[in-house]
């Protein structure tokens, strides 16, 4: 039974691995590293403490594949919002925050999907982690694009 909890933790790591591959050590601030650590700890704890399920009931690769389309739509929405305002004088962090606020419907779709599949606590932890990562990444991308000739 304890192996199932470890399997769930590995599944969640696979879910967010795609987004970690894009990280650059030059973009992430030391503050962000601590925030991510504080967010990942409770997520892992909730997965370990959650009741075990049968192996045929939980397949993290299937969940990842199904959630990927919703996740991509959410990111595309925010990117489209920023694309129209890339040359504005608005602070990149504020612009990224507004972009994700405007894409709340798509965020809710992904969140609701995850609640059904992995539970409210796990979904909340994953969504918090993703939102922080995406805001930071979008802000860094805006800054970089504004410095290009």
Coordinates of N, CA, C and O in Angstrom, one line a residue:
X1 N 0.8 -1.2 0.0 CA 0.0 0.0 0.0 C 0.9 1.3 0.0 O 0.5 2.2 -0.6
X2 N 2.0 1.2 0.7 CA 2.9 2.4 0.8 C 3.4 2.7 -0.6 O 3.7 3.8 -0.9
X3 N 3.6 1.7 -1.4 CA 4.1 1.9 -2.8 C 3.2 2.7 -3.6 O 3.6 3.4 -4.5
X4 N 1.9 2.6 -3.4 CA 0.9 3.3 -4.1 C 1.1 4.8 -3.9 O 1.0 5.6 -4.8
X5 N 1.4 5.2 -2.7 CA 1.6 6.6 -2.3 C 2.8 7.2 -3.0 O 2.8 8.3 -3.6
X6 N 3.8 6.4 -3.1 CA 5.1 6.8 -3.8 C 4.7 6.9 -5.3 O 5.2 7.8 -5.9
X7 N 3.9 6.0 -5.8 CA 3.5 6.1 -7.2 C 2.8 7.3 -7.5 O 3.0 8.0 -8.6
X8 N 1.9 7.7 -6.6 CA 1.2 9.0 -6.8 C 2.1 10.2 -6.8 O 2.0 11.1 -7.6
X9 N 3.1 10.2 -5.9 CA 4.1 11.3 -5.9 C 4.9 11.3 -7.2 O 5.1 12.4 -7.7
X10 N 5.3 10.2 -7.7 CA 6.0 10.1 -8.9 C 5.1 10.6 -10.1 O 5.6 11.4 -10.9
X11 N 3.9 10.3 -10.0 CA 2.9 10.8 -11.0 C 2.8 12.3 -11.1 O 2.8 12.9 -12.1
X12 N 2.8 12.9 -9.9 CA 2.7 14.3 -9.8 C 4.0 15.0 -10.3 O 4.0 16.0 -11.0
X13 N 5.1 14.3 -10.0 CA 6.4 14.8 -10.5 C 6.4 14.8 -12.1 O 6.9 15.7 -12.7
X14 N 5.9 13.7 -12.6 CA 5.8 13.6 -14.1 C 4.9 14.7 -14.7 O 5.2 15.3 -15.7
X15 N 3.9 15.0 -13.9 CA 2.9 16.0 -14.4 C 3.6 17.4 -14.5 O 3.4 18.1 -15.5
X16 N 4.4 17.7 -13.5 CA 5.0 19.1 -13.6 C 6.4 19.1 -14.2 O 7.0 20.1 -14.5
X17 N 7.0 17.9 -14.5 CA 8.3 17.8 -15.1 C 8.4 18.6 -16.4 O 9.3 19.3 -16.7
X18 N 7.3 18.5 -17.2 CA 7.3 19.2 -18.5 C 7.6 20.7 -18.4 O 8.3 21.3 -19.1
X19 N 7.1 21.3 -17.3 CA 7.2 22.7 -17.1 C 8.6 23.1 -16.4 O 9.0 24.2 -16.6
X20 N 9.2 22.1 -15.8 CA 10.5 22.4 -15.2 C 11.6 22.4 -16.3 O 12.6 23.0 -16.1
X21 N 11.4 21.7 -17.4 CA 12.4 21.6 -18.4 C 12.7 22.9 -19.1 O 13.7 23.2 -19.6
X22 N 11.7 23.8 -19.0 CA 11.8 25.1 -19.6 C 12.5 26.1 -18.7 O 12.9 27.2 -19.2
X23 N 12.8 25.8 -17.5 CA 13.4 26.7 -16.6 C 14.8 27.0 -16.9 O 15.6 26.1 -17.3
X24 N 15.2 28.2 -16.7 CA 16.6 28.6 -16.9 C 17.1 29.1 -15.6 O 16.4 29.9 -14.9
X25 N 18.3 28.7 -15.1 CA 18.8 29.2 -13.9 C 19.0 30.7 -13.9 O 19.1 31.4 -12.8
X26 N 19.0 31.3 -15.0 CA 19.2 32.8 -15.1 C 17.9 33.6 -15.0 O 17.9 34.8 -14.8
X27 N 16.8 32.9 -15.0 CA 15.5 33.6 -15.0 C 14.9 33.5 -13.6 O 14.3 34.4 -13.1
X28 N 15.1 32.4 -12.9 CA 14.5 32.2 -11.6 C 15.3 32.9 -10.5 O 16.5 32.8 -10.4
X29 N 14.6 33.6 -9.6 CA 15.2 34.3 -8.5 C 15.3 33.3 -7.3 O 14.6 32.4 -7.2
X30 N 16.2 33.6 -6.4 CA 16.3 32.8 -5.2 C 15.0 32.7 -4.4 O 14.7 31.7 -3.8
X31 N 14.3 33.8 -4.4 CA 13.0 33.8 -3.7 C 12.0 32.8 -4.3 O 11.3 32.1 -3.6
X32 N 12.0 32.6 -5.6 CA 11.1 31.7 -6.2 C 11.5 30.3 -5.9 O 10.6 29.4 -5.7
X33 N 12.8 30.0 -5.7 CA 13.2 28.6 -5.3 C 12.6 28.2 -4.0 O 12.0 27.1 -3.8
X34 N 12.6 29.2 -3.0 CA 12.0 28.9 -1.7 C 10.5 28.8 -1.8 O 9.9 27.9 -1.1
X35 N 9.9 29.6 -2.6 CA 8.4 29.5 -2.8 C 8.0 28.1 -3.3 O 7.1 27.5 -2.9
X36 N 8.8 27.7 -4.3 CA 8.5 26.4 -4.9 C 8.7 25.3 -3.9 O 7.9 24.4 -3.8
X37 N 9.7 25.4 -3.1 CA 10.0 24.4 -2.1 C 8.8 24.3 -1.1 O 8.4 23.3 -0.7
X38 N 8.3 25.5 -0.7 CA 7.2 25.5 0.3 C 5.9 25.0 -0.4 O 5.0 24.5 0.3
X39 N 5.8 25.1 -1.7 CA 4.6 24.6 -2.3 C 4.6 23.1 -2.6 O 3.6 22.4 -2.5
X40 N 5.8 22.7 -2.9 CA 6.0 21.2 -3.3 C 5.8 20.4 -2.0 O 5.3 19.3 -2.1
X41 N 6.4 20.8 -0.9 CA 6.3 20.0 0.3 C 4.9 19.6 0.7 O 4.7 18.4 0.9
X42 N 4.0 20.5 0.9 CA 2.6 20.2 1.2 C 2.0 19.3 0.1 O 1.2 18.4 0.5
X43 N 2.3 19.5 -1.1 CA 1.7 18.7 -2.2 C 2.2 17.2 -2.0 O 1.3 16.3 -2.1
X44 N 3.4 17.0 -1.8 CA 4.0 15.7 -1.6 C 3.4 15.1 -0.4 O 2.9 13.9 -0.4
X45 N 3.3 15.8 0.7 CA 2.7 15.3 1.9 C 1.3 14.9 1.8 O 0.8 13.9 2.3
X46 N 0.5 15.7 1.0 CA -0.9 15.4 0.8 C -1.0 14.1 0.0 O -2.0 13.3 0.2
X47 N -0.1 13.9 -1.0 CA -0.2 12.7 -1.8 C 0.2 11.4 -1.0 O -0.4 10.4 -1.1
X48 N 1.2 11.6 -0.1 CA 1.6 10.5 0.7 C 0.5 10.1 1.8 O 0.3 9.0 2.1
X49 N -0.1 11.2 2.4 CA -1.1 11.0 3.4 C -2.4 10.5 2.9 O -3.3 10.0 3.6
X50 N -2.7 10.7 1.6 CA -3.9 10.4 1.0 C -4.1 8.9 1.0 O -3.2 8.1 1.0
X51 N -5.3 8.4 1.0 CA -5.6 7.0 1.0 C -5.1 6.3 -0.3 O -5.1 6.9 -1.3
X52 N -4.5 5.1 -0.1 CA -4.0 4.4 -1.3 C -5.2 4.0 -2.2 O -6.3 3.7 -1.7
X53 N -4.9 3.9 -3.5 CA -5.8 3.4 -4.4 C -5.3 2.2 -5.2 O -4.0 2.0 -5.2
X54 N -6.1 1.5 -5.8 CA -5.6 0.3 -6.6 C -4.9 0.8 -7.8 O -5.2 1.9 -8.4
X55 N -3.9 0.0 -8.2 CA -3.0 0.4 -9.4 C -3.8 0.7 -10.6 O -3.5 1.6 -11.4
X56 N -4.9 0.0 -10.9 CA -5.7 0.2 -12.1 C -6.6 1.4 -12.0 O -7.1 1.9 -13.0
X57 N -6.7 2.0 -10.9 CA -7.5 3.2 -10.7 C -6.7 4.5 -10.9 O -7.3 5.6 -11.2
X58 N -5.4 4.5 -10.8 CA -4.6 5.7 -10.9 C -3.5 5.5 -11.9 O -2.6 4.7 -11.7
X59 N -3.5 6.2 -13.0 CA -2.4 6.2 -14.0 C -2.0 7.6 -14.2 O -2.7 8.3 -15.0
X60 N -0.9 8.0 -13.6 CA -0.4 9.4 -13.8 C -0.2 9.8 -15.2 O -0.4 11.0 -15.6
X61 N 0.3 8.9 -16.1 CA 0.5 9.2 -17.5 C -0.8 9.6 -18.2 O -0.8 10.5 -19.0
X62 N -1.8 8.9 -17.9 CA -3.1 9.2 -18.5 C -3.6 10.5 -18.0 O -4.1 11.3 -18.8
X63 N -3.5 10.8 -16.7 CA -3.9 12.1 -16.2 C -3.1 13.2 -16.8 O -3.7 14.2 -17.2
X64 N -1.8 13.0 -16.9 CA -1.0 14.0 -17.5 C -1.4 14.3 -19.0 O -1.5 15.4 -19.4
X65 N -1.6 13.2 -19.8 CA -2.0 13.4 -21.2 C -3.3 14.1 -21.3 O -3.5 15.0 -22.2
X66 N -4.3 13.8 -20.4 CA -5.6 14.4 -20.5 C -5.5 15.9 -20.0 O -6.2 16.8 -20.5
X67 N -4.7 16.2 -19.0 CA -4.6 17.5 -18.5 C -3.7 18.4 -19.4 O -3.9 19.6 -19.3
X68 N -2.9 17.8 -20.2 CA -2.0 18.6 -21.0 C -2.7 19.6 -21.9 O -2.3 20.8 -22.0
X69 N -3.8 19.2 -22.6 CA -4.5 20.0 -23.5 C -5.1 21.2 -22.7 O -5.1 22.4 -23.2
X70 N -5.7 21.0 -21.5 CA -6.3 22.1 -20.7 C -5.2 23.0 -20.3 O -5.3 24.2 -20.2
X71 N -4.0 22.5 -19.9 CA -2.9 23.3 -19.4 C -2.4 24.1 -20.6 O -2.1 25.3 -20.4
X72 N -2.3 23.6 -21.8 CA -1.8 24.3 -22.9 C -2.7 25.4 -23.3 O -2.3 26.5 -23.7
X73 N -4.0 25.2 -23.2 CA -5.0 26.2 -23.5 C -4.9 27.4 -22.5 O -5.0 28.6 -22.9
X74 N -4.6 27.1 -21.3 CA -4.5 28.1 -20.2 C -3.3 29.0 -20.5 O -3.3 30.2 -20.5
X75 N -2.1 28.3 -20.8 CA -0.9 29.1 -21.1 C -1.1 29.9 -22.4 O -0.6 31.0 -22.5
X76 N -1.7 29.3 -23.4 CA -1.9 30.0 -24.7 C -2.8 31.3 -24.5 O -2.5 32.3 -25.1
X77 N -3.8 31.2 -23.7 CA -4.6 32.3 -23.4 C -3.8 33.5 -22.8 O -3.9 34.6 -23.2
X78 N -3.0 33.1 -21.8 CA -2.2 34.2 -21.1 C -1.1 34.7 -22.1 O -0.9 36.0 -22.2
X79 N -0.6 33.9 -23.0 CA 0.4 34.4 -23.9 C -0.2 35.3 -25.0 O 0.3 36.3 -25.4
X80 N -1.5 35.0 -25.4 CA -2.2 35.8 -26.3 C -2.5 37.2 -25.7 O -2.3 38.2 -26.4
X81 N -2.8 37.2 -24.5 CA -3.1 38.5 -23.8 C -1.8 39.4 -23.8 O -1.9 40.5 -24.1
X82 N -0.7 38.7 -23.4 CA 0.5 39.5 -23.3 C 1.1 39.9 -24.6 O 1.6 41.0 -24.8
X83 N 0.9 39.1 -25.6 CA 1.4 39.4 -27.0 C 0.8 40.7 -27.5 O 1.6 41.5 -28.1
X84 N -0.4 41.0 -27.2 CA -1.0 42.3 -27.6 C -0.5 43.5 -26.8 O -0.6 44.6 -27.2
X85 N 0.1 43.2 -25.7 CA 0.6 44.3 -24.8 C 2.1 44.3 -24.5 O 2.6 44.9 -23.6
X86 N 2.8 43.5 -25.4 CA 4.3 43.3 -25.1 C 5.1 44.6 -25.1 O 6.0 44.8 -24.4
X87 N 4.6 45.6 -25.9 CA 5.4 46.9 -26.0 C 4.8 47.9 -25.1 O 5.2 49.1 -25.2
X88 N 3.9 47.6 -24.2 CA 3.3 48.6 -23.3 C 4.4 48.9 -22.2 O 5.4 48.2 -22.1
X89 N 4.2 49.9 -21.4 CA 5.1 50.2 -20.3 C 4.7 49.6 -19.0 O 5.4 49.8 -18.0
X90 N 3.8 48.7 -19.0 CA 3.3 48.0 -17.8 C 4.4 47.1 -17.3 O 5.1 46.4 -18.1
X91 N 4.6 47.0 -16.0 CA 5.6 46.2 -15.4 C 5.3 44.7 -15.8 O 4.2 44.3 -15.8
X92 N 6.4 44.0 -16.2 CA 6.2 42.6 -16.6 C 5.5 41.7 -15.6 O 4.7 40.8 -16.0
X93 N 5.8 41.9 -14.3 CA 5.1 41.0 -13.3 C 3.6 41.3 -13.2 O 2.8 40.4 -13.1
X94 N 3.3 42.6 -13.3 CA 1.9 43.0 -13.3 C 1.2 42.5 -14.5 O 0.0 42.0 -14.5
X95 N 1.8 42.6 -15.7 CA 1.3 42.2 -16.9 C 1.0 40.7 -16.9 O -0.1 40.2 -17.3
X96 N 1.9 39.9 -16.4 CA 1.7 38.4 -16.2 C 0.6 38.1 -15.3 O -0.2 37.2 -15.6
X97 N 0.5 38.8 -14.2 CA -0.6 38.6 -13.2 C -1.9 38.9 -13.9 O -2.9 38.1 -13.7
X98 N -2.0 40.0 -14.6 CA -3.3 40.4 -15.2 C -3.6 39.3 -16.3 O -4.8 38.9 -16.5
X99 N -2.6 38.9 -17.0 CA -2.9 37.9 -18.1 C -3.5 36.6 -17.5 O -4.5 36.1 -18.1
X100 N -3.0 36.1 -16.4 CA -3.5 34.9 -15.8 C -4.9 35.2 -15.2 O -5.7 34.3 -15.1
X101 N -5.1 36.4 -14.7 CA -6.4 36.7 -14.1 C -7.5 36.7 -15.2 O -8.6 36.2 -15.0
X102 N -7.1 37.2 -16.4 CA -8.0 37.2 -17.6 C -8.3 35.8 -18.1 O -9.3 35.6 -18.8
X103 N -7.5 34.9 -17.8 CA -7.6 33.5 -18.3 C -8.2 32.6 -17.2 O -7.9 31.4 -17.2
X104 N -8.9 33.1 -16.2 CA -9.4 32.4 -15.1 C -10.3 31.2 -15.5 O -10.3 30.2 -14.9
X105 N -11.1 31.4 -16.6 CA -12.0 30.3 -17.0 C -11.2 29.0 -17.4 O -11.5 27.9 -17.0
X106 N -10.1 29.3 -18.1 CA -9.3 28.1 -18.5 C -8.5 27.5 -17.3 O -8.3 26.3 -17.2
X107 N -8.1 28.4 -16.4 CA -7.5 27.9 -15.2 C -8.5 27.0 -14.4 O -8.1 25.9 -13.9
X108 N -9.7 27.5 -14.3 CA -10.7 26.7 -13.6 C -11.0 25.4 -14.2 O -11.3 24.4 -13.5
X109 N -11.0 25.3 -15.5 CA -11.2 24.0 -16.2 C -10.1 23.0 -15.9 O -10.4 21.9 -15.6
X110 N -8.9 23.5 -15.9 CA -7.8 22.6 -15.5 C -7.9 22.2 -14.0 O -7.8 21.0 -13.7
X111 N -8.2 23.1 -13.2 CA -8.3 22.9 -11.7 C -9.4 21.9 -11.5 O -9.3 20.9 -10.7
X112 N -10.6 22.1 -12.1 CA -11.7 21.2 -11.9 C -11.4 19.7 -12.4 O -11.7 18.8 -11.7
X113 N -10.7 19.6 -13.5 CA -10.3 18.3 -14.0 C -9.4 17.7 -12.9 O -9.5 16.5 -12.6
X114 N -8.4 18.4 -12.4 CA -7.5 17.8 -11.4 C -8.2 17.5 -10.1 O -7.8 16.5 -9.5
X115 N -9.2 18.2 -9.7 CA -9.9 17.9 -8.5 C -10.6 16.6 -8.7 O -10.6 15.7 -7.7
X116 N -11.2 16.3 -9.8 CA -11.9 15.1 -10.1 C -10.9 13.9 -10.0 O -11.1 12.8 -9.5
X117 N -9.7 14.1 -10.6 CA -8.7 13.1 -10.8 C -7.8 12.8 -9.6 O -7.5 11.7 -9.3
X118 N -7.4 13.9 -8.9 CA -6.4 13.7 -7.8 C -6.9 14.3 -6.5 O -6.2 14.2 -5.5
X119 N -8.1 14.8 -6.4 CA -8.6 15.4 -5.2 C -8.4 16.9 -5.0 O -7.5 17.5 -5.7
X120 N -9.1 17.5 -4.2 CA -9.1 18.9 -4.0 C -7.8 19.4 -3.5 O -7.2 20.4 -4.0
X121 N -7.2 18.7 -2.5 CA -5.9 19.2 -1.9 C -4.8 19.1 -2.9 O -4.0 20.0 -3.1
X122 N -4.7 17.9 -3.6 CA -3.6 17.8 -4.6 C -3.8 18.7 -5.7 O -2.8 19.3 -6.2
X123 N -5.0 18.9 -6.2 CA -5.2 19.9 -7.3 C -4.9 21.3 -6.9 O -4.3 22.0 -7.6
X124 N -5.3 21.7 -5.7 CA -4.9 23.0 -5.2 C -3.4 23.2 -5.1 O -2.9 24.3 -5.5
X125 N -2.7 22.3 -4.6 CA -1.3 22.4 -4.6 C -0.6 22.5 -5.9 O 0.3 23.3 -6.2
X126 N -1.1 21.6 -6.9 CA -0.5 21.7 -8.2 C -0.8 23.0 -8.9 O 0.0 23.6 -9.5
X127 N -2.1 23.5 -8.8 CA -2.4 24.7 -9.4 C -1.7 25.9 -8.8 O -1.3 26.8 -9.6
X128 N -1.4 25.9 -7.5 CA -0.7 27.0 -6.9 C 0.8 27.0 -7.5 O 1.3 28.0 -7.8
X129 N 1.3 25.8 -7.5 CA 2.7 25.7 -8.1 C 2.8 26.1 -9.5 O 3.7 26.9 -9.9
X130 N 1.8 25.7 -10.3 CA 1.8 26.0 -11.7 C 1.6 27.5 -11.9 O 2.3 28.1 -12.8
X131 N 0.7 28.1 -11.2 CA 0.4 29.5 -11.4 C 1.7 30.3 -11.1 O 2.0 31.3 -11.8
X132 N 2.3 30.0 -10.0 CA 3.5 30.8 -9.6 C 4.6 30.6 -10.7 O 5.3 31.6 -11.1
X133 N 4.8 29.4 -11.1 CA 5.8 29.1 -12.2 C 5.5 29.8 -13.5 O 6.4 30.5 -14.1
X134 N 4.2 29.8 -13.9 CA 3.9 30.4 -15.1 C 3.9 31.9 -15.1 O 4.3 32.6 -16.0
X135 N 3.5 32.5 -14.0 CA 3.6 34.0 -13.8 C 5.1 34.4 -13.9 O 5.4 35.4 -14.6
X136 N 5.9 33.7 -13.2 CA 7.4 34.0 -13.2 C 8.0 33.9 -14.6 O 8.7 34.7 -15.0
X137 N 7.6 32.8 -15.2 CA 8.1 32.5 -16.6 C 7.6 33.5 -17.6 O 8.4 34.0 -18.4
X138 N 6.4 33.9 -17.5 CA 5.8 34.9 -18.5 C 6.4 36.2 -18.2 O 6.7 37.0 -19.2
X139 N 6.6 36.6 -17.0 CA 7.2 37.9 -16.7 C 8.6 37.9 -17.2 O 9.1 38.9 -17.8
X140 N 9.4 36.9 -17.0 CA 10.8 36.8 -17.6 C 10.8 36.9 -19.1 O 11.7 37.5 -19.7
X141 N 9.8 36.2 -19.7 CA 9.8 36.2 -21.2 C 9.4 37.6 -21.7 O 10.0 38.1 -22.7
X142 N 8.6 38.3 -21.0 CA 8.2 39.7 -21.4 C 9.5 40.6 -21.3 O 9.8 41.4 -22.2
X143 N 10.2 40.5 -20.2 CA 11.4 41.2 -20.0 C 12.4 41.0 -21.1 O 13.0 41.9 -21.6
X144 N 12.6 39.7 -21.4 CA 13.6 39.3 -22.4 C 13.1 39.8 -23.8 O 14.0 40.4 -24.5
X145 N 11.9 39.7 -24.1 CA 11.4 40.2 -25.4 C 11.5 41.7 -25.6 O 11.8 42.2 -26.7
X146 N 11.3 42.4 -24.5 CA 11.4 43.8 -24.5 C 12.8 44.3 -24.7 O 13.1 45.4 -25.2
X147 N 13.8 43.5 -24.4 CA 15.2 43.9 -24.5 C 15.8 43.6 -25.9 O 16.9 44.1 -26.2
X148 N 15.1 42.8 -26.6 CA 15.6 42.4 -28.0 C 15.4 43.6 -28.9 O 14.4 44.4 -28.8
X149 N 16.3 43.8 -29.9 CA 16.2 44.9 -30.8 C 15.0 44.7 -31.8 O 14.5 43.8 -32.1

